[in-house]
Amino acid sequence: MGDVTRREALGSAALGLGGAALAASASGPAAAQDAPRPLAFAGNHTPKPLRFDPAKLTGLSERLITSHWENNYQGSVRGLNTIETRLAAAMADPGFPTVVYAGLKREELHRTGSVVLHELYFDGLGGNGEAAGSVREALAAAYGSFDAWEAEFRRTAMSLAGGSGWCVLTWNPHTRSLHNYWAWDHMHGAVAGVPLIALDMYEHSYHMDYGSAAARYVDAFMVNLDWEVIDARFAAAMD
């Protein structure tokens, strides 16, 4: 994700402490490695392929998309698999330190959020940026006009520029409403919210092409959105 952040440093520390604690255990971890792991700790997540040709996007280079997909997204997939494996081993060890387990659980949430949001991000690209369908009508109703929604989405995204986080259009089934939510990292999101559009505002998602010109990156993201995919997500959320 570019420069190492405090959250990344803490996550790496959790991985390191978890590994050290497991290595110090006697028979528990070894037995856990031999026994089949429960589904919750299977550690067998695999990267989801891109559904579009990264060389054919407008304003987002093949080099940028490929690097983002291979390094940042796949790095989170690998990290999640490692965390789940270590959680399984920790649960097999009655003496595993609670404070270290807490770090592993935090990293599990962080890595899970990163995998899910990145998959939503990439799967939402590959279109012509022309909004259509029931989701467009719903956004116009929620914000007064579609243009008003887009303006607020862009402003939310730019409030994260130069830092880190996600701008997420979300259907909130509890309030029965659409909202653009601000997420400081992979662990922030509306409770029960269903993400429809996920815009990665970490600098790794645009710095290679645009440097600090985050607004130009947001422009490029919007013109590559596949609104058929977004409309299908909205329909599924409404079922």
PDB file of C-alpha atoms in Angstrom:
ATOM      1  CA  MET A   1       0.000   0.000   0.000  1.00  0.00           C
ATOM      2  CA  GLY A   2       2.857   2.327  -0.643  1.00  0.00           C
ATOM      3  CA  ASP A   3       4.452   3.847   2.433  1.00  0.00           C
ATOM      4  CA  VAL A   4       4.132   1.777   5.591  1.00  0.00           C
ATOM      5  CA  THR A   5       1.368   3.133   7.807  1.00  0.00           C
ATOM      6  CA  ARG A   6       0.893   2.749  11.543  1.00  0.00           C
ATOM      7  CA  ARG A   7      -1.950   0.281  10.927  1.00  0.00           C
ATOM      8  CA  GLU A   8       0.269  -1.820   8.654  1.00  0.00           C
ATOM      9  CA  ALA A   9       3.033  -1.806  11.233  1.00  0.00           C
ATOM     10  CA  LEU A  10       0.603  -2.963  13.910  1.00  0.00           C
ATOM     11  CA  GLY A  11      -0.710  -5.664  11.598  1.00  0.00           C
ATOM     12  CA  SER A  12       2.802  -6.921  10.870  1.00  0.00           C
ATOM     13  CA  ALA A  13       3.501  -6.944  14.583  1.00  0.00           C
ATOM     14  CA  ALA A  14       0.397  -9.052  15.175  1.00  0.00           C
ATOM     15  CA  LEU A  15       1.542 -11.529  12.535  1.00  0.00           C
ATOM     16  CA  GLY A  16       5.006 -11.662  14.056  1.00  0.00           C
ATOM     17  CA  LEU A  17       3.798 -12.043  17.639  1.00  0.00           C
ATOM     18  CA  GLY A  18       1.297 -14.672  16.581  1.00  0.00           C
ATOM     19  CA  GLY A  19       4.008 -16.637  14.805  1.00  0.00           C
ATOM     20  CA  ALA A  20       6.353 -16.370  17.779  1.00  0.00           C
ATOM     21  CA  ALA A  21       3.680 -17.527  20.203  1.00  0.00           C
ATOM     22  CA  LEU A  22       2.798 -20.470  18.004  1.00  0.00           C
ATOM     23  CA  ALA A  23       6.426 -21.448  17.613  1.00  0.00           C
ATOM     24  CA  ALA A  24       6.805 -21.435  21.391  1.00  0.00           C
ATOM     25  CA  SER A  25       3.876 -23.827  21.835  1.00  0.00           C
ATOM     26  CA  ALA A  26       4.559 -27.521  22.254  1.00  0.00           C
ATOM     27  CA  SER A  27       2.268 -30.089  20.648  1.00  0.00           C
ATOM     28  CA  GLY A  28      -0.838 -27.926  20.075  1.00  0.00           C
ATOM     29  CA  PRO A  29       0.190 -26.150  16.864  1.00  0.00           C
ATOM     30  CA  ALA A  30       1.736 -29.297  15.370  1.00  0.00           C
ATOM     31  CA  ALA A  31      -1.465 -31.222  15.968  1.00  0.00           C
ATOM     32  CA  ALA A  32      -3.492 -28.361  14.508  1.00  0.00           C
ATOM     33  CA  GLN A  33      -1.445 -28.485  11.316  1.00  0.00           C
ATOM     34  CA  ASP A  34      -2.179 -32.202  10.847  1.00  0.00           C
ATOM     35  CA  ALA A  35      -5.910 -32.034  11.583  1.00  0.00           C
ATOM     36  CA  PRO A  36      -8.416 -30.646   9.077  1.00  0.00           C
ATOM     37  CA  ARG A  37      -9.209 -27.051   9.916  1.00  0.00           C
ATOM     38  CA  PRO A  38     -12.821 -25.869  10.350  1.00  0.00           C
ATOM     39  CA  LEU A  39     -14.239 -23.722   7.562  1.00  0.00           C
ATOM     40  CA  ALA A  40     -13.892 -20.519   9.597  1.00  0.00           C
ATOM     41  CA  PHE A  41     -10.117 -21.045   9.723  1.00  0.00           C
ATOM     42  CA  ALA A  42      -9.590 -22.901   6.438  1.00  0.00           C
ATOM     43  CA  GLY A  43      -7.098 -20.400   5.055  1.00  0.00           C
ATOM     44  CA  ASN A  44      -7.817 -21.381   1.453  1.00  0.00           C
ATOM     45  CA  HIS A  45      -8.904 -18.092  -0.112  1.00  0.00           C
ATOM     46  CA  THR A  46      -7.818 -17.651  -3.733  1.00  0.00           C
ATOM     47  CA  PRO A  47      -7.499 -14.403  -5.726  1.00  0.00           C
ATOM     48  CA  LYS A  48     -10.445 -13.535  -7.944  1.00  0.00           C
ATOM     49  CA  PRO A  49      -9.400 -12.909 -11.567  1.00  0.00           C
ATOM     50  CA  LEU A  50      -9.983  -9.546 -13.190  1.00  0.00           C
ATOM     51  CA  ARG A  51     -13.183  -9.584 -15.253  1.00  0.00           C
ATOM     52  CA  PHE A  52     -11.849  -7.035 -17.756  1.00  0.00           C
ATOM     53  CA  ASP A  53      -8.736  -6.386 -19.810  1.00  0.00           C
ATOM     54  CA  PRO A  54      -6.637  -3.931 -17.736  1.00  0.00           C
ATOM     55  CA  ALA A  55      -5.087  -2.574 -20.933  1.00  0.00           C
ATOM     56  CA  LYS A  56      -8.469  -1.293 -22.122  1.00  0.00           C
ATOM     57  CA  LEU A  57      -9.515   0.996 -19.275  1.00  0.00           C
ATOM     58  CA  THR A  58      -9.720   4.742 -19.836  1.00  0.00           C
ATOM     59  CA  GLY A  59      -7.287   6.796 -17.779  1.00  0.00           C
ATOM     60  CA  LEU A  60      -6.116   3.902 -15.588  1.00  0.00           C
ATOM     61  CA  SER A  61      -2.957   2.252 -16.905  1.00  0.00           C
ATOM     62  CA  GLU A  62      -2.467  -1.475 -17.264  1.00  0.00           C
ATOM     63  CA  ARG A  63       0.648  -1.136 -15.116  1.00  0.00           C
ATOM     64  CA  LEU A  64      -1.301   0.518 -12.290  1.00  0.00           C
ATOM     65  CA  ILE A  65      -4.195  -1.951 -12.316  1.00  0.00           C
ATOM     66  CA  THR A  66      -1.920  -4.984 -12.577  1.00  0.00           C
ATOM     67  CA  SER A  67       0.303  -3.798  -9.727  1.00  0.00           C
ATOM     68  CA  HIS A  68      -2.715  -3.021  -7.557  1.00  0.00           C
ATOM     69  CA  TRP A  69      -4.293  -6.405  -8.251  1.00  0.00           C
ATOM     70  CA  GLU A  70      -1.122  -8.487  -7.906  1.00  0.00           C
ATOM     71  CA  ASN A  71       0.528  -6.754  -4.965  1.00  0.00           C
ATOM     72  CA  ASN A  72      -2.087  -5.074  -2.782  1.00  0.00           C
ATOM     73  CA  TYR A  73      -5.125  -7.290  -3.352  1.00  0.00           C
ATOM     74  CA  GLN A  74      -3.301 -10.603  -3.567  1.00  0.00           C
ATOM     75  CA  GLY A  75      -1.153  -9.588  -0.616  1.00  0.00           C
ATOM     76  CA  SER A  76      -4.321  -9.302   1.456  1.00  0.00           C
ATOM     77  CA  VAL A  77      -5.539 -12.698   0.233  1.00  0.00           C
ATOM     78  CA  ARG A  78      -2.261 -14.280   1.329  1.00  0.00           C
ATOM     79  CA  GLY A  79      -2.359 -12.382   4.630  1.00  0.00           C
ATOM     80  CA  LEU A  80      -5.902 -13.576   5.353  1.00  0.00           C
ATOM     81  CA  ASN A  81      -4.910 -17.183   4.696  1.00  0.00           C
ATOM     82  CA  THR A  82      -1.953 -16.823   7.066  1.00  0.00           C
ATOM     83  CA  ILE A  83      -4.124 -15.291   9.787  1.00  0.00           C
ATOM     84  CA  GLU A  84      -6.783 -18.018   9.540  1.00  0.00           C
ATOM     85  CA  THR A  85      -4.099 -20.703   9.768  1.00  0.00           C
ATOM     86  CA  ARG A  86      -2.635 -19.097  12.881  1.00  0.00           C
ATOM     87  CA  LEU A  87      -6.058 -18.659  14.469  1.00  0.00           C
ATOM     88  CA  ALA A  88      -6.714 -22.375  14.020  1.00  0.00           C
ATOM     89  CA  ALA A  89      -3.402 -23.244  15.650  1.00  0.00           C
ATOM     90  CA  ALA A  90      -4.031 -20.760  18.471  1.00  0.00           C
ATOM     91  CA  MET A  91      -7.426 -22.311  19.245  1.00  0.00           C
ATOM     92  CA  ALA A  92      -5.718 -25.699  19.548  1.00  0.00           C
ATOM     93  CA  ASP A  93      -3.388 -24.279  22.209  1.00  0.00           C
ATOM     94  CA  PRO A  94      -5.140 -23.633  25.573  1.00  0.00           C
ATOM     95  CA  GLY A  95      -2.185 -21.552  26.736  1.00  0.00           C
ATOM     96  CA  PHE A  96      -2.126 -19.201  23.762  1.00  0.00           C
ATOM     97  CA  PRO A  97      -1.853 -15.587  25.078  1.00  0.00           C
ATOM     98  CA  THR A  98      -5.140 -13.677  24.883  1.00  0.00           C
ATOM     99  CA  VAL A  99      -3.384 -10.417  24.081  1.00  0.00           C
ATOM    100  CA  VAL A 100      -1.770 -12.005  21.023  1.00  0.00           C
ATOM    101  CA  TYR A 101      -5.059 -13.602  19.989  1.00  0.00           C
ATOM    102  CA  ALA A 102      -6.645 -10.148  20.069  1.00  0.00           C
ATOM    103  CA  GLY A 103      -4.036  -8.943  17.575  1.00  0.00           C
ATOM    104  CA  LEU A 104      -4.760 -11.869  15.282  1.00  0.00           C
ATOM    105  CA  LYS A 105      -8.509 -11.153  15.399  1.00  0.00           C
ATOM    106  CA  ARG A 106      -7.931  -7.515  14.557  1.00  0.00           C
ATOM    107  CA  GLU A 107      -5.774  -8.499  11.608  1.00  0.00           C
ATOM    108  CA  GLU A 108      -8.411 -11.026  10.502  1.00  0.00           C
ATOM    109  CA  LEU A 109     -10.970  -8.215  10.280  1.00  0.00           C
ATOM    110  CA  HIS A 110      -8.509  -5.911   8.510  1.00  0.00           C
ATOM    111  CA  ARG A 111      -7.508  -8.508   5.906  1.00  0.00           C
ATOM    112  CA  THR A 112     -11.092  -9.659   5.344  1.00  0.00           C
ATOM    113  CA  GLY A 113     -12.204  -6.096   4.703  1.00  0.00           C
ATOM    114  CA  SER A 114      -9.328  -5.537   2.300  1.00  0.00           C
ATOM    115  CA  VAL A 115     -10.139  -8.676   0.283  1.00  0.00           C
ATOM    116  CA  VAL A 116     -13.865  -7.903   0.060  1.00  0.00           C
ATOM    117  CA  LEU A 117     -13.434  -4.221  -0.796  1.00  0.00           C
ATOM    118  CA  HIS A 118     -10.763  -4.893  -3.415  1.00  0.00           C
ATOM    119  CA  GLU A 119     -12.955  -7.498  -5.096  1.00  0.00           C
ATOM    120  CA  LEU A 120     -15.859  -5.047  -5.169  1.00  0.00           C
ATOM    121  CA  TYR A 121     -13.502  -2.374  -6.529  1.00  0.00           C
ATOM    122  CA  PHE A 122     -12.133  -4.436  -9.397  1.00  0.00           C
ATOM    123  CA  ASP A 123     -15.441  -6.117 -10.288  1.00  0.00           C
ATOM    124  CA  GLY A 124     -17.069  -2.686 -10.602  1.00  0.00           C
ATOM    125  CA  LEU A 125     -14.668  -1.605 -13.367  1.00  0.00           C
ATOM    126  CA  GLY A 126     -14.671  -2.374 -17.080  1.00  0.00           C
ATOM    127  CA  GLY A 127     -17.739  -0.391 -18.127  1.00  0.00           C
ATOM    128  CA  ASN A 128     -18.349   2.888 -19.933  1.00  0.00           C
ATOM    129  CA  GLY A 129     -19.327   4.919 -16.871  1.00  0.00           C
ATOM    130  CA  GLU A 130     -22.876   5.511 -18.133  1.00  0.00           C
ATOM    131  CA  ALA A 131     -25.251   5.094 -15.184  1.00  0.00           C
ATOM    132  CA  ALA A 132     -28.503   3.294 -15.906  1.00  0.00           C
ATOM    133  CA  GLY A 133     -31.033   0.990 -14.325  1.00  0.00           C
ATOM    134  CA  SER A 134     -33.026   1.076 -11.128  1.00  0.00           C
ATOM    135  CA  VAL A 135     -30.012   2.067  -9.059  1.00  0.00           C
ATOM    136  CA  ARG A 136     -29.685   5.311 -11.023  1.00  0.00           C
ATOM    137  CA  GLU A 137     -33.321   6.123 -10.353  1.00  0.00           C
ATOM    138  CA  ALA A 138     -32.919   5.257  -6.671  1.00  0.00           C
ATOM    139  CA  LEU A 139     -29.857   7.506  -6.346  1.00  0.00           C
ATOM    140  CA  ALA A 140     -31.707  10.389  -7.971  1.00  0.00           C
ATOM    141  CA  ALA A 141     -34.584   9.895  -5.537  1.00  0.00           C
ATOM    142  CA  ALA A 142     -32.261   9.674  -2.523  1.00  0.00           C
ATOM    143  CA  TYR A 143     -30.151  12.749  -3.355  1.00  0.00           C
ATOM    144  CA  GLY A 144     -32.553  14.919  -5.324  1.00  0.00           C
ATOM    145  CA  SER A 145     -30.808  14.142  -8.614  1.00  0.00           C
ATOM    146  CA  PHE A 146     -28.208  11.730  -9.924  1.00  0.00           C
ATOM    147  CA  ASP A 147     -25.752  14.610 -10.368  1.00  0.00           C
ATOM    148  CA  ALA A 148     -26.217  15.564  -6.711  1.00  0.00           C
ATOM    149  CA  TRP A 149     -25.393  12.006  -5.680  1.00  0.00           C
ATOM    150  CA  GLU A 150     -22.266  11.985  -7.849  1.00  0.00           C
ATOM    151  CA  ALA A 151     -21.114  15.319  -6.453  1.00  0.00           C
ATOM    152  CA  GLU A 152     -21.438  14.013  -2.895  1.00  0.00           C
ATOM    153  CA  PHE A 153     -19.702  10.743  -3.785  1.00  0.00           C
ATOM    154  CA  ARG A 154     -16.773  12.651  -5.266  1.00  0.00           C
ATOM    155  CA  ARG A 155     -16.571  14.999  -2.270  1.00  0.00           C
ATOM    156  CA  THR A 156     -16.570  12.027   0.101  1.00  0.00           C
ATOM    157  CA  ALA A 157     -13.765  10.413  -1.890  1.00  0.00           C
ATOM    158  CA  MET A 158     -11.692  13.594  -1.957  1.00  0.00           C
ATOM    159  CA  SER A 159     -12.023  13.961   1.806  1.00  0.00           C
ATOM    160  CA  LEU A 160      -9.754  10.890   1.951  1.00  0.00           C
ATOM    161  CA  ALA A 161      -7.245  12.101  -0.661  1.00  0.00           C
ATOM    162  CA  GLY A 162      -3.655  12.206   0.496  1.00  0.00           C
ATOM    163  CA  GLY A 163      -4.402   9.737   3.272  1.00  0.00           C
ATOM    164  CA  SER A 164      -6.059   6.361   3.076  1.00  0.00           C
ATOM    165  CA  GLY A 165      -9.443   4.697   3.040  1.00  0.00           C
ATOM    166  CA  TRP A 166     -12.473   3.928   0.917  1.00  0.00           C
ATOM    167  CA  CYS A 167     -15.500   5.781  -0.406  1.00  0.00           C
ATOM    168  CA  VAL A 168     -18.373   3.295  -0.490  1.00  0.00           C
ATOM    169  CA  LEU A 169     -21.854   3.685  -1.933  1.00  0.00           C
ATOM    170  CA  THR A 170     -23.930   1.506   0.359  1.00  0.00           C
ATOM    171  CA  TRP A 171     -27.488   0.265   0.588  1.00  0.00           C
ATOM    172  CA  ASN A 172     -28.429   0.266   4.261  1.00  0.00           C
ATOM    173  CA  PRO A 173     -31.230  -2.295   4.721  1.00  0.00           C
ATOM    174  CA  HIS A 174     -31.825  -1.141   8.299  1.00  0.00           C
ATOM    175  CA  THR A 175     -32.683   2.424   7.306  1.00  0.00           C
ATOM    176  CA  ARG A 176     -33.798   1.408   3.789  1.00  0.00           C
ATOM    177  CA  SER A 177     -31.620   4.113   2.282  1.00  0.00           C
ATOM    178  CA  LEU A 178     -28.628   4.744   0.028  1.00  0.00           C
ATOM    179  CA  HIS A 179     -25.578   6.537   1.427  1.00  0.00           C
ATOM    180  CA  ASN A 180     -22.012   7.391   0.474  1.00  0.00           C
ATOM    181  CA  TYR A 181     -19.966   6.271   3.456  1.00  0.00           C
ATOM    182  CA  TRP A 182     -16.469   7.393   4.441  1.00  0.00           C
ATOM    183  CA  ALA A 183     -14.182   4.546   5.543  1.00  0.00           C
ATOM    184  CA  TRP A 184     -10.818   5.355   7.071  1.00  0.00           C
ATOM    185  CA  ASP A 185      -9.574   1.795   6.542  1.00  0.00           C
ATOM    186  CA  HIS A 186     -10.736  -1.713   5.615  1.00  0.00           C
ATOM    187  CA  MET A 187     -12.591  -2.139   8.910  1.00  0.00           C
ATOM    188  CA  HIS A 188     -15.009   0.770   8.693  1.00  0.00           C
ATOM    189  CA  GLY A 189     -18.471   0.277   7.274  1.00  0.00           C
ATOM    190  CA  ALA A 190     -22.117   0.773   8.110  1.00  0.00           C
ATOM    191  CA  VAL A 191     -23.512  -2.076  10.182  1.00  0.00           C
ATOM    192  CA  ALA A 192     -25.582  -4.353   7.902  1.00  0.00           C
ATOM    193  CA  GLY A 193     -24.660  -2.138   4.937  1.00  0.00           C
ATOM    194  CA  VAL A 194     -24.414  -3.684   1.457  1.00  0.00           C
ATOM    195  CA  PRO A 195     -21.596  -2.098  -0.609  1.00  0.00           C
ATOM    196  CA  LEU A 196     -22.561  -1.228  -4.194  1.00  0.00           C
ATOM    197  CA  ILE A 197     -19.507   0.819  -5.274  1.00  0.00           C
ATOM    198  CA  ALA A 198     -16.121   0.690  -3.548  1.00  0.00           C
ATOM    199  CA  LEU A 199     -13.581   3.377  -4.485  1.00  0.00           C
ATOM    200  CA  ASP A 200     -10.079   2.721  -3.161  1.00  0.00           C
ATOM    201  CA  MET A 201      -8.542   6.008  -2.016  1.00  0.00           C
ATOM    202  CA  TYR A 202      -5.267   4.570  -0.729  1.00  0.00           C
ATOM    203  CA  GLU A 203      -2.420   6.190  -2.641  1.00  0.00           C
ATOM    204  CA  HIS A 204      -1.323   2.840  -4.085  1.00  0.00           C
ATOM    205  CA  SER A 205      -4.503   2.875  -6.184  1.00  0.00           C
ATOM    206  CA  TYR A 206      -3.535   6.000  -8.140  1.00  0.00           C
ATOM    207  CA  HIS A 207      -0.073   7.356  -7.322  1.00  0.00           C
ATOM    208  CA  MET A 208       1.648   5.468 -10.143  1.00  0.00           C
ATOM    209  CA  ASP A 209      -0.535   7.252 -12.736  1.00  0.00           C
ATOM    210  CA  TYR A 210      -1.494  10.520 -11.073  1.00  0.00           C
ATOM    211  CA  GLY A 211       0.915  11.256  -8.250  1.00  0.00           C
ATOM    212  CA  SER A 212      -0.963  13.445  -5.777  1.00  0.00           C
ATOM    213  CA  ALA A 213      -3.665  14.427  -8.304  1.00  0.00           C
ATOM    214  CA  ALA A 214      -6.358  12.342  -6.645  1.00  0.00           C
ATOM    215  CA  ALA A 215      -9.240  14.196  -8.331  1.00  0.00           C
ATOM    216  CA  ARG A 216      -8.041  13.054 -11.766  1.00  0.00           C
ATOM    217  CA  TYR A 217      -7.974   9.479 -10.502  1.00  0.00           C
ATOM    218  CA  VAL A 218     -11.556   9.797  -9.249  1.00  0.00           C
ATOM    219  CA  ASP A 219     -12.520  11.102 -12.712  1.00  0.00           C
ATOM    220  CA  ALA A 220     -10.925   8.039 -14.321  1.00  0.00           C
ATOM    221  CA  PHE A 221     -12.604   5.678 -11.874  1.00  0.00           C
ATOM    222  CA  MET A 222     -16.044   7.119 -12.620  1.00  0.00           C
ATOM    223  CA  VAL A 223     -15.717   6.785 -16.408  1.00  0.00           C
ATOM    224  CA  ASN A 224     -14.756   3.108 -16.058  1.00  0.00           C
ATOM    225  CA  LEU A 225     -17.631   2.050 -13.788  1.00  0.00           C
ATOM    226  CA  ASP A 226     -19.765  -0.842 -15.013  1.00  0.00           C
ATOM    227  CA  TRP A 227     -23.258   0.209 -13.993  1.00  0.00           C
ATOM    228  CA  GLU A 228     -24.772  -3.115 -15.048  1.00  0.00           C
ATOM    229  CA  VAL A 229     -22.748  -4.730 -12.274  1.00  0.00           C
ATOM    230  CA  ILE A 230     -23.733  -1.995  -9.809  1.00  0.00           C
ATOM    231  CA  ASP A 231     -27.405  -2.272 -10.742  1.00  0.00           C
ATOM    232  CA  ALA A 232     -27.260  -6.057 -10.250  1.00  0.00           C
ATOM    233  CA  ARG A 233     -25.736  -5.551  -6.791  1.00  0.00           C
ATOM    234  CA  PHE A 234     -28.529  -3.146  -5.930  1.00  0.00           C
ATOM    235  CA  ALA A 235     -31.216  -5.558  -7.142  1.00  0.00           C
ATOM    236  CA  ALA A 236     -29.686  -8.379  -5.088  1.00  0.00           C
ATOM    237  CA  ALA A 237     -29.548  -6.142  -2.005  1.00  0.00           C
ATOM    238  CA  MET A 238     -33.229  -5.258  -2.408  1.00  0.00           C
ATOM    239  CA  ASP A 239     -34.363  -8.919  -2.595  1.00  0.00           C
TER     240      ASP A 239
END
